[in-house]
XYZ file of C-alpha atoms in Angstrom:
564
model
C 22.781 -95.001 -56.006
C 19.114 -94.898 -54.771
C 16.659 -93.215 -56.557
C 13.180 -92.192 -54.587
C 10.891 -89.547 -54.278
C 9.452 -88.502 -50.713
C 6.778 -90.502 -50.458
C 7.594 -93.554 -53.332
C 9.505 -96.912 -52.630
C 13.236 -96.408 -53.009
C 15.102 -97.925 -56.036
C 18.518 -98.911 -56.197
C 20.298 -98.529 -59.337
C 23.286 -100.642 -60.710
C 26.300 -99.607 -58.841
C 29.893 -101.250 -57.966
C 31.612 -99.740 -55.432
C 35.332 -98.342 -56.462
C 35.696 -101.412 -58.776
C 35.142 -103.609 -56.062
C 33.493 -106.014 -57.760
C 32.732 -108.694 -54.445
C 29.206 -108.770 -53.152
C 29.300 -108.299 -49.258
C 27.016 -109.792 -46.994
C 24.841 -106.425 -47.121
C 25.368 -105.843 -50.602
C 22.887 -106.401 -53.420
C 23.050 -108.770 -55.963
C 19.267 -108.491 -56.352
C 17.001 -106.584 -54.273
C 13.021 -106.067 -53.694
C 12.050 -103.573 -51.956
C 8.434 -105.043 -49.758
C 5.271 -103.538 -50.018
C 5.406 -102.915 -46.252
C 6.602 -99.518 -44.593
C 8.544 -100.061 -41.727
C 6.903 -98.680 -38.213
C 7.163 -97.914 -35.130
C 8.361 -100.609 -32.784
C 9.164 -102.987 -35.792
C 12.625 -102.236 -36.198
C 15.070 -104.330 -33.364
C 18.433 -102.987 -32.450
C 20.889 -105.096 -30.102
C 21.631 -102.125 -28.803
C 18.457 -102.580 -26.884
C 16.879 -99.525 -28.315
C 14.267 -99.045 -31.193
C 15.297 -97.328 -33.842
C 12.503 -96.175 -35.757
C 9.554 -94.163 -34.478
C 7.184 -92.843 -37.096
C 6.236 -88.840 -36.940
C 3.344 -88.771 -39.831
C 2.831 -85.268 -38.169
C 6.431 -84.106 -39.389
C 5.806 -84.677 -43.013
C 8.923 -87.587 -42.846
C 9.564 -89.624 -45.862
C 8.048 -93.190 -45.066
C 11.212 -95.839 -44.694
C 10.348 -99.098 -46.528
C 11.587 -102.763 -45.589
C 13.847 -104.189 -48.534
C 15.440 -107.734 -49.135
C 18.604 -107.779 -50.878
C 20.854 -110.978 -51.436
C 24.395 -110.985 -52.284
C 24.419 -114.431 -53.482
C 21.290 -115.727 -54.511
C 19.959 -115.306 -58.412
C 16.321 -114.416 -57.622
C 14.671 -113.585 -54.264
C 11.976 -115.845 -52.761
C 8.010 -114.510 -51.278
C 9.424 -113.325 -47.729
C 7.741 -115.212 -44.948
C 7.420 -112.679 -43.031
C 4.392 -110.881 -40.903
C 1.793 -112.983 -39.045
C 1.942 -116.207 -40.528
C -0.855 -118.905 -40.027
C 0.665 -122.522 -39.957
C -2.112 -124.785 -41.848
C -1.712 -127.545 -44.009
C -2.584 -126.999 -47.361
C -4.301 -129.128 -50.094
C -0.638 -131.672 -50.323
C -0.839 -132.085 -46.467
C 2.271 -129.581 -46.556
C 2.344 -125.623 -44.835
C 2.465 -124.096 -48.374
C 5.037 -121.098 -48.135
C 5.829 -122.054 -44.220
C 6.861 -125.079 -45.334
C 10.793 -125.711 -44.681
C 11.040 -127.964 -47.305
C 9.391 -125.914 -49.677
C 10.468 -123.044 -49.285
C 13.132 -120.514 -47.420
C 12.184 -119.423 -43.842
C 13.826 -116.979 -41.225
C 16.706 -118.047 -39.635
C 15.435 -119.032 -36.224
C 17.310 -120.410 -32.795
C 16.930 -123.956 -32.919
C 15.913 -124.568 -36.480
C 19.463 -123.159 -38.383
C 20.361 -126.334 -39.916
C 16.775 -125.723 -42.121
C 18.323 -123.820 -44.318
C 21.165 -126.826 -45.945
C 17.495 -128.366 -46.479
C 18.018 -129.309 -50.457
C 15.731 -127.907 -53.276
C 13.108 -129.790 -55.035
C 15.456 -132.175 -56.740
C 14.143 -135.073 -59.476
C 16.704 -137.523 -57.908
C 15.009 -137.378 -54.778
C 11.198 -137.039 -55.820
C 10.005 -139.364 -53.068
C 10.909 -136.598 -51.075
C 8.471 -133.843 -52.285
C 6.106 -136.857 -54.215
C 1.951 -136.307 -52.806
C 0.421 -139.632 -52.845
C -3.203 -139.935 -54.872
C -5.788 -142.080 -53.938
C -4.800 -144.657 -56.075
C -1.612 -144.576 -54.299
C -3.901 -145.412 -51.109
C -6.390 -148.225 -51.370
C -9.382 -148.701 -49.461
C -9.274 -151.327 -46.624
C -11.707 -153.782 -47.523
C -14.593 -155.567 -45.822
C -14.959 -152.615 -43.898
C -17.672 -152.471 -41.723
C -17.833 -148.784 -41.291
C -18.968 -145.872 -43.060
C -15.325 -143.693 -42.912
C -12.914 -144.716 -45.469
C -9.849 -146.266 -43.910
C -6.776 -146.367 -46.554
C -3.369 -147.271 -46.165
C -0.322 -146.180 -48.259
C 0.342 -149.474 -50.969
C 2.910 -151.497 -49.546
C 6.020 -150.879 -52.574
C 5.841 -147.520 -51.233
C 5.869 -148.391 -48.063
C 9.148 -150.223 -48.542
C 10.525 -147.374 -50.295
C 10.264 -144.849 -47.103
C 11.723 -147.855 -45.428
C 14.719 -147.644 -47.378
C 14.927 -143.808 -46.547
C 14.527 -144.701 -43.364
C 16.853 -147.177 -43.002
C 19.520 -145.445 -44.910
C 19.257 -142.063 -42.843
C 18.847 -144.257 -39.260
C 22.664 -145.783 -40.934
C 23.970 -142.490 -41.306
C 23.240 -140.585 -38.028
C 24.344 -144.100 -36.181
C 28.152 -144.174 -37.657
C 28.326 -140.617 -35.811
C 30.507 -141.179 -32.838
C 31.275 -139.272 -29.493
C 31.125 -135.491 -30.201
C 29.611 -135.910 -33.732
C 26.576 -137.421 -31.750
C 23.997 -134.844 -31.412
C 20.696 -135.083 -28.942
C 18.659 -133.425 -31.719
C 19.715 -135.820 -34.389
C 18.940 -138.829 -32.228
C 14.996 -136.591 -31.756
C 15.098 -136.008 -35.574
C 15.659 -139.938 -36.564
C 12.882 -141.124 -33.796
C 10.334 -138.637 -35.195
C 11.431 -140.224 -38.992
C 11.288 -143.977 -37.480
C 7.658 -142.722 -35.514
C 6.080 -141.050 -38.582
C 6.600 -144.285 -40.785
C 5.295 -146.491 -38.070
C 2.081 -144.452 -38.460
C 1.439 -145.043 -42.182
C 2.057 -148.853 -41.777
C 0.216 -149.551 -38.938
C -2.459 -146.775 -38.221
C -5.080 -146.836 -39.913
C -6.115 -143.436 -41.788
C -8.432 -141.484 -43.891
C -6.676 -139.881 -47.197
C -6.379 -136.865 -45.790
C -4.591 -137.782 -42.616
C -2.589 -139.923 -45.062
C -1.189 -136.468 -46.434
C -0.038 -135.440 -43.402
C 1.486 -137.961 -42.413
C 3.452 -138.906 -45.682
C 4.234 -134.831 -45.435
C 5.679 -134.785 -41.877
C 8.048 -138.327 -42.776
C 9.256 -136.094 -45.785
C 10.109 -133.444 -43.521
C 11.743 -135.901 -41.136
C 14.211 -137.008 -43.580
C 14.830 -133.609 -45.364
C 15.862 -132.278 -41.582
C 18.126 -135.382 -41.176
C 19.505 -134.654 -44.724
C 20.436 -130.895 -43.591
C 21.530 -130.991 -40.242
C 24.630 -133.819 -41.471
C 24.956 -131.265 -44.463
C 25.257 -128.081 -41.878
C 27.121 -129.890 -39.078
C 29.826 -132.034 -41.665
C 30.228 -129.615 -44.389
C 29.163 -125.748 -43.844
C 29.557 -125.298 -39.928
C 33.255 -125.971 -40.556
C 33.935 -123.038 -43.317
C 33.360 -120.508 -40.701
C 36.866 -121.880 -38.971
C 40.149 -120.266 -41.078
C 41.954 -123.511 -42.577
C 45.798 -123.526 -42.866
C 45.676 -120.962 -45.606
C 43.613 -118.574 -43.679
C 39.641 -118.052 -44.653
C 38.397 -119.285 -48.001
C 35.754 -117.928 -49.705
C 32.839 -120.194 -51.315
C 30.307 -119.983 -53.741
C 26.964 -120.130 -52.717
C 25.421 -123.829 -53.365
C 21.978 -123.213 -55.162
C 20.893 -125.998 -54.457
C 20.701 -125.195 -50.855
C 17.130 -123.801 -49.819
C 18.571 -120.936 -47.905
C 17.424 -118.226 -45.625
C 15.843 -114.810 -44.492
C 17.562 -112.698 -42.067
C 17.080 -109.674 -40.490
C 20.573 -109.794 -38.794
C 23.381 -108.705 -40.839
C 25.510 -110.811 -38.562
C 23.403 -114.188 -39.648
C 23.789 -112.705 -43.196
C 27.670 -112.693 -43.030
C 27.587 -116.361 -41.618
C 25.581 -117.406 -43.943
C 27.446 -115.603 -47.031
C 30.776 -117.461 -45.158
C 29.599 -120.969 -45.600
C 28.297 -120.669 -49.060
C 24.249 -120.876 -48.267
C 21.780 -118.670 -49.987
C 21.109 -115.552 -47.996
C 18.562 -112.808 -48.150
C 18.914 -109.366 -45.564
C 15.968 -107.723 -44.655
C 16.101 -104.428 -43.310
C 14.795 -100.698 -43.200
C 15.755 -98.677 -46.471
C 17.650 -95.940 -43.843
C 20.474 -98.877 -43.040
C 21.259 -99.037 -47.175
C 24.046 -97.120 -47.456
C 25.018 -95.239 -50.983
C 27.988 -97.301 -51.186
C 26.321 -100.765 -51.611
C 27.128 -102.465 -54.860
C 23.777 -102.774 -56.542
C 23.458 -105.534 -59.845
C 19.893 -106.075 -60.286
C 16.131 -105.643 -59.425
C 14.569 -109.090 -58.245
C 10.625 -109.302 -58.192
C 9.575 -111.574 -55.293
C 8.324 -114.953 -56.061
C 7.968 -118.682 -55.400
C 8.043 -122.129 -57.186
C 4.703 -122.386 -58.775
C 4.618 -125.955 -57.146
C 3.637 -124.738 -54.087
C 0.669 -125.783 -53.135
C -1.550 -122.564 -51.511
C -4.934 -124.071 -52.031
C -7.357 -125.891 -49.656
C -8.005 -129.427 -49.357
C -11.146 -130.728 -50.977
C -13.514 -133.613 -50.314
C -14.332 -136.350 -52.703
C -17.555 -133.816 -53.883
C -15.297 -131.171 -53.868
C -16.552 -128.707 -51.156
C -13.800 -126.784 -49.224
C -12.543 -128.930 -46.309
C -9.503 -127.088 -44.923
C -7.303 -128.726 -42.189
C -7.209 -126.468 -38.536
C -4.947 -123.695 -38.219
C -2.099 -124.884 -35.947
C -0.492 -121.849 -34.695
C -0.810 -117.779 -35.520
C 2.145 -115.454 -35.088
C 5.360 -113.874 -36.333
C 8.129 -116.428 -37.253
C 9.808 -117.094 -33.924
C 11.082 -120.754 -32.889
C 8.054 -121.047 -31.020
C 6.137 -121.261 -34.265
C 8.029 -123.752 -36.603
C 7.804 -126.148 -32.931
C 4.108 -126.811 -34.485
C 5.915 -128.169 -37.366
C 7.717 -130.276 -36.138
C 6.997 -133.124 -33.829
C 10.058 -134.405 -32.073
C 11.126 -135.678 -28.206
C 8.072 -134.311 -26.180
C 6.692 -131.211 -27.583
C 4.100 -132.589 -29.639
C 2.247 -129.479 -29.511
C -1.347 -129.819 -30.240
C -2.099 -131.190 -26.529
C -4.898 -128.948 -25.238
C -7.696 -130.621 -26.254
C -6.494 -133.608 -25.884
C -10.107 -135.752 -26.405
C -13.261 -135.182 -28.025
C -14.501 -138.561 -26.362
C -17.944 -136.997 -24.300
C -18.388 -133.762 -25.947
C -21.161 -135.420 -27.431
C -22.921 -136.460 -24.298
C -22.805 -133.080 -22.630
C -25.175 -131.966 -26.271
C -27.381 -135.149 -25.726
C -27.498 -135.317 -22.079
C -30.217 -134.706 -19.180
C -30.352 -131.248 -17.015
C -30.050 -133.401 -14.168
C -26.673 -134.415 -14.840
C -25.299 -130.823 -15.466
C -26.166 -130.154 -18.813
C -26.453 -126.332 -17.034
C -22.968 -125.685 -14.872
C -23.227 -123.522 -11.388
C -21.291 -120.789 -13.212
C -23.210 -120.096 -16.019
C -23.327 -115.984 -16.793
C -27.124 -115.726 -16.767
C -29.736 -117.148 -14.305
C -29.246 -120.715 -13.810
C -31.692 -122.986 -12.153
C -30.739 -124.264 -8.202
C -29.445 -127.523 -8.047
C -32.535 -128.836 -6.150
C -34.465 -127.805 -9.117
C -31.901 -129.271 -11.517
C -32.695 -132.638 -9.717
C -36.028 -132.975 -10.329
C -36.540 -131.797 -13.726
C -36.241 -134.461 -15.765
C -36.371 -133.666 -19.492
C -39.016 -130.740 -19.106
C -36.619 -127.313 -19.011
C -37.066 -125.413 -15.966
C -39.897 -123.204 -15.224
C -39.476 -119.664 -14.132
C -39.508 -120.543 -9.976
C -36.513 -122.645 -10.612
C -34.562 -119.580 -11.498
C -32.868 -117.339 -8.117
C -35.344 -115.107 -6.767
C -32.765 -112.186 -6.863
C -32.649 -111.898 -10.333
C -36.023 -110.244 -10.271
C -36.960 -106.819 -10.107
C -40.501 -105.467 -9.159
C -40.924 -103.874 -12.691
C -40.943 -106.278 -15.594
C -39.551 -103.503 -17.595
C -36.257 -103.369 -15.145
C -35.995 -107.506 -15.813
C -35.620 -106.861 -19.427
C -32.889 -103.677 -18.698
C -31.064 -105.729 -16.001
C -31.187 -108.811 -18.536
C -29.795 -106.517 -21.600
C -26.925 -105.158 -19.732
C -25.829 -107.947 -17.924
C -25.544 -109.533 -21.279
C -23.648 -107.020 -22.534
C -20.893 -106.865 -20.469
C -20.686 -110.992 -20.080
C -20.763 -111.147 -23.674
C -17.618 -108.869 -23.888
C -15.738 -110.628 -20.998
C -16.460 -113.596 -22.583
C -15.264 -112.649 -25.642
C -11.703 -111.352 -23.893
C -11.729 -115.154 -22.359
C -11.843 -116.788 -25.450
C -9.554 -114.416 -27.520
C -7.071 -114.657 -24.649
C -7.256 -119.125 -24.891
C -7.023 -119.071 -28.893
C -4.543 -116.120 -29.916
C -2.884 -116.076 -26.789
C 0.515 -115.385 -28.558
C -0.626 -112.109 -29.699
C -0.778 -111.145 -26.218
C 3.454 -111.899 -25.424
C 6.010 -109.469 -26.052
C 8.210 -110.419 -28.612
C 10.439 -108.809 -31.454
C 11.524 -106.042 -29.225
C 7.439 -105.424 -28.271
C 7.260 -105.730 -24.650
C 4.284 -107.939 -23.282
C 2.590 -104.693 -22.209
C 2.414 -103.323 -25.584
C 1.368 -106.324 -27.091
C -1.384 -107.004 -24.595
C -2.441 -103.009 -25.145
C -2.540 -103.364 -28.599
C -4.828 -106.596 -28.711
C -6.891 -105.009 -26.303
C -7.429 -102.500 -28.421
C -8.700 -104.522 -31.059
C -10.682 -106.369 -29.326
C -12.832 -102.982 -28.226
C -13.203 -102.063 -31.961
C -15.748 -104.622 -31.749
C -17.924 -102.693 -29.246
C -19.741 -99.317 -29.887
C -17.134 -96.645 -29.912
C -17.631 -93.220 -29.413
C -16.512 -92.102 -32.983
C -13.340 -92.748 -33.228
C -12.631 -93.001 -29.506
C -12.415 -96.569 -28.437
C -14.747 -97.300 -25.338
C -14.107 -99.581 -22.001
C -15.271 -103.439 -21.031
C -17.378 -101.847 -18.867
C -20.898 -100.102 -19.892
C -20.786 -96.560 -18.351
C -24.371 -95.403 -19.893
C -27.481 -97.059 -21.119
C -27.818 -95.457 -24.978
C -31.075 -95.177 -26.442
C -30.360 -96.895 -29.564
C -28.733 -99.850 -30.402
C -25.224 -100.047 -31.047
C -22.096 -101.789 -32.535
C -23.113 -105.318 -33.750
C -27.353 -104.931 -32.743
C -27.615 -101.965 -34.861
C -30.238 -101.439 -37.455
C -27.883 -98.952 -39.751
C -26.078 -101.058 -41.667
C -22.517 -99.209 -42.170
C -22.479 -98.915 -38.753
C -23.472 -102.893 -38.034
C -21.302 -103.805 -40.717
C -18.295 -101.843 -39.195
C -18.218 -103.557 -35.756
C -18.804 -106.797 -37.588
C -15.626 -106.495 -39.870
C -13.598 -105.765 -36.378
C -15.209 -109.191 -34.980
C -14.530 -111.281 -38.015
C -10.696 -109.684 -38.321
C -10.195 -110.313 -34.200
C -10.964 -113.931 -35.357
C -9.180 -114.231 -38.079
C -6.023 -115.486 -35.902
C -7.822 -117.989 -33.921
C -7.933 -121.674 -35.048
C -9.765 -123.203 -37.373
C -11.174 -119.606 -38.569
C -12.752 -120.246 -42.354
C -12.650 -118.719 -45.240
C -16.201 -116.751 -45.090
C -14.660 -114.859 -42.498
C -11.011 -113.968 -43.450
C -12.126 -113.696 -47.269
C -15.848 -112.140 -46.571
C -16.416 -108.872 -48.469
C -16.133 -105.427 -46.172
C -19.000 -103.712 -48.205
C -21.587 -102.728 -46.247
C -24.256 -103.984 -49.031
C -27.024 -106.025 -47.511
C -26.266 -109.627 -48.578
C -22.535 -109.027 -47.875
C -23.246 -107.922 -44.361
C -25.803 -110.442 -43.171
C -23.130 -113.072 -45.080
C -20.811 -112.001 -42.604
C -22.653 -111.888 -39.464
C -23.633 -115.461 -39.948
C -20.000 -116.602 -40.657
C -19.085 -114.590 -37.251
C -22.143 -115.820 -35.339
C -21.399 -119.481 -35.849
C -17.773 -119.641 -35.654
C -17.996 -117.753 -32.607
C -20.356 -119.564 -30.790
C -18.740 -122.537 -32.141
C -15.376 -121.872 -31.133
C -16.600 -120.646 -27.564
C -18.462 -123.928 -26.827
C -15.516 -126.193 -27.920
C -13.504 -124.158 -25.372
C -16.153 -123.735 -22.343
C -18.377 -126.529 -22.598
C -21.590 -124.402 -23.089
C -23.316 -121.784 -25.356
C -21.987 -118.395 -25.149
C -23.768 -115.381 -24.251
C -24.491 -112.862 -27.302
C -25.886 -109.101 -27.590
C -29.182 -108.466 -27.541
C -31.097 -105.724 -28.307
C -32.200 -102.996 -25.852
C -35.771 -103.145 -24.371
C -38.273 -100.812 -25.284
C -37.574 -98.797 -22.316
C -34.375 -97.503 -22.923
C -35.324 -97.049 -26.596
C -38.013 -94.379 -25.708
C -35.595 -92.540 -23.756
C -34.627 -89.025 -25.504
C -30.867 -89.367 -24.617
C -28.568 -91.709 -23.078
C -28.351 -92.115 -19.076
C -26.094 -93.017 -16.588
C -26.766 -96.411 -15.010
C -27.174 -94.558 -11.665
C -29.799 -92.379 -13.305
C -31.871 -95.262 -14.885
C -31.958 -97.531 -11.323
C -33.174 -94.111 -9.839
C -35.645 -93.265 -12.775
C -37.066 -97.029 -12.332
C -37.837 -97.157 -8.498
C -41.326 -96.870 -7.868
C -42.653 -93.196 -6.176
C -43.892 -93.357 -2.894
């Protein structure tokens, strides 16, 4: 049945199975097979092993992931890998979107998958207002542009909201469910917004987005609780089988028992797995490219002069129920609640030393609070600064200032990775925390000098003679460390475009390009976090650059005291 040579993707040719002409759960009606080869640690077994450890060394075949369906006609762009929830240009998550498109099959979010398709009957649903759809309020006295959605459209939602708030309410005594009383007050909340908050167009996307998911949840969790829930009980006539309803957005699965639950009620279903679970005995009907409706919307949103003005990045990470929470705001776990006000953050760029525009804890010399008091709007001289800081040798200030630099900046660094892609440090999908916190680590020292391909430590053992990593003059070499930065960032929120889309050459333009897009983000990002600048590399003083070889930090302290 499946066709491959050793190191090509496997391909499954038309097959039925002893004239058994019924698609299983795990059989193929169309298939894809995913440009991804499955490794180590990736594949999850309830045995509570993992099943799949990769031995390059051994000359193995590579094993492939592949998505087969035995009831859908096509199959859908899997949503699968590290997925970065953002709204899009329509206010909506593009391919993460639940109403747009099919997701996993997660714990708490199953009813998402009786979630209708695009459907001309209900357009309201899926419609993206323009800005004639949103007029200006007048007389306004300020300079942003406050619209509100016209009021016949208005009354429309009403009447989807109205007619949904009807349905859930005739439920009575076990039919009543906790999450479909959370699902109607996040509908009933998200209308209340566009009728009596004022917003900009942009927030008016969002907004009009997240009522439209409100109501498409509502829709699908009566449709999975009345009508597909109950086809997994036998009736009198023992257990029917049903046609899939394409209609239904469906799901992805890599759990062949979710599969055969799914195939059970009649919902769209696609299996992902490793190629070595296919056995030769699946019944095979076609090959199914991946794809998606070409109404998604992937692009960024724009500003009226049309310059790139992308909403933040909510959330980074694998599918997991933790992840669609940031999609949906319902009971208390509105999500986006650590920084919860940007009221002040202005006065701390604006405002006097002698209120503590300089904190106690800052990494580098800070001036003494009695200093801090009296100097007024002139910064502080050098006596303000600790006396300990100094060394006897001027030289020795500018090696002690270097390294001390160095190793703040890459604590720092772990700080802020830790704060905005803290997921990527939890164990999850069978990856114990350990692992996962090893494995970002790891990434995170790419970004420091390595010693070839040897990864090096936080800490600085040896003072090179040359600079290194991200101060170096070669350019490969600069350029190298700076790729790592820019792709450690690349989960964090709000990273942009110059940085996950910048160019890896290491041509001049390209590089310098890139370190700018790193630099400010960065600093950016690490100030909106700590309240103050962070601390970057520097270069190394000329002292250490006329060395002939690197030395030991012992060696240099030793070198640098003064003979007798």
């Amino acid at each position: 049945m499946a066709a491959t040579i050793a190191t090509s993707k496997p391909y499954y040719k038309e097959y039925t199975r002893e004239s058994d002409h019924e698609f299983l759960a795990t059989d193929a009606y169309g298939w894809d097979v995913i440009d991804r080869k499955v490794r180590t640690r990736e594949v999850m077994s309830e045995a509570g092993i993992n099943t799949f450890i990769e031995h390059p060394d051994k000359g193995d075949p590579p094993a492939w992931w592949v998505i087969t369906t035995p009831n859908a006609g096509y199959i859908p762009t899997a949503p699968i890998g590290i997925r970065h929830i953002q709204a899009k240009a329509d206010g909506r998550f593009g391919l993460d979107d639940r109403t747009l498109h099919p997701q996993m099959y997660v714990q708490s979010f199953e009813y998402i998958c009786c979630i209708p398709i695009r459907d001309q009957s209900r357009h309201m649903l899926w419609w993206t207002p323009t800005l004639d759809d949103c007029p200006m309020v007048p007389n306004s006295p300020f300079s942003v542009t406050i619209r509100v959605l016209k009021p016949e459209l208005l009354n429309r939602y009403k009447d989807l909201r109205d007619k949904y708030v009807g349905l859930i309410g005739k439920r009575e005594g076990r039919n009543r469910s906790p999450l479909a009383g959370l699902l109607v007050t996040a509908m009933c909340q998200a209308l209340d917004r566009l009728r009596s908050f004022g917003m900009t167009y942009k927030e008016i996307l969002l907004a009009v987005a997240e009522f439209q998911r409100a109501v498409l949840d509502i829709h699908a969790w009566i449709d999975f609780v009345d009508v597909y829930q109950p086809r997994l009980f036998p009736g009198p006539n023992g257990v029917v089988k049903y046609e899939a309803n394409q209609n239904l957005m469906g799901a992805f699965t890599e759990k062949v028992q979710v599969a055969q639950q799914l195939h059970a009620m009649g919902i769209p279903v696609w299996l992902i797995r490793p190629s070595f679970r296919i056995l030769p005995t699946m019944n095979v009907y076609l090959t199914s490219p991946q794809r998606h409706c070409d109404k998604i919307v992937l692009g960024h949103f724009k500003d009226g002069q049309g310059n790139s003005d992308p909403y933040p990045v909510l959330a980074t990470g694998p599918p997991s129920t933790e992840l669609f929470r940031w999609t949906q705001r319902i009971g208390c776990a509105i999500m986006d609640l650590q920084d919860v006000t940007a009221i002040g953050r202005q006065d701390f760029i604006e405002g006097n030393t002698s209120i503590g525009g300089v904190r106690d804890a800052y990494s580098i010399p800070v001036p003494s609070a009695s200093a801090l008091s009296s100097a007024g709007k002139v910064g502080p001289s050098g006596w303000f600064f600790r006396d300990s800081f100094y060394l006897t040798i001027e030289s020795n200030i500018h090696l002690s200032f270097s390294l001390s630099v160095t190793i703040h900046f890459r604590f720092e660094l772990l700080s802020l990775d830790a704060l905005l892609a803290d997921t990527l440090y939890h164990g999850r999908n069978g990856i114990t925390q350990a692992v996962a916190t090893r494995s970002r680590s790891e990434q995170l020292l790419r970004v420091f000098p390595m010693s070839g391909d040897v990864l090096g430590s936080f800490m600085i053992n040896e003072i090179p003679n040359r600079d290194l990593g991200l101060t170096s003059f070669d350019l490969e070499e600069r350029n190298r460390h700076l790729v790592a930065f820019g792709n450690l960032m690349c989960p964090w929120k709000g990273c942009p475009d110059s940085i996950r889309d910048a160019s890896h050459l290491p041509i001049e333009a390209h590089v310098q390009a890139l370190e700018e897009a790193c630099a400010t983000f960065y600093c950016q990002s690490f100030f909106d976090n700590f309240g103050r600048a962070p601390i970057i590399p520097c270069r190394l003083p000329p002292r250490s650059l006329a060395r002939p070889a690197p030395v030991t930090f012992a060696d240099s302290v030793m070198s640098a005291q003064p003979s007798s």
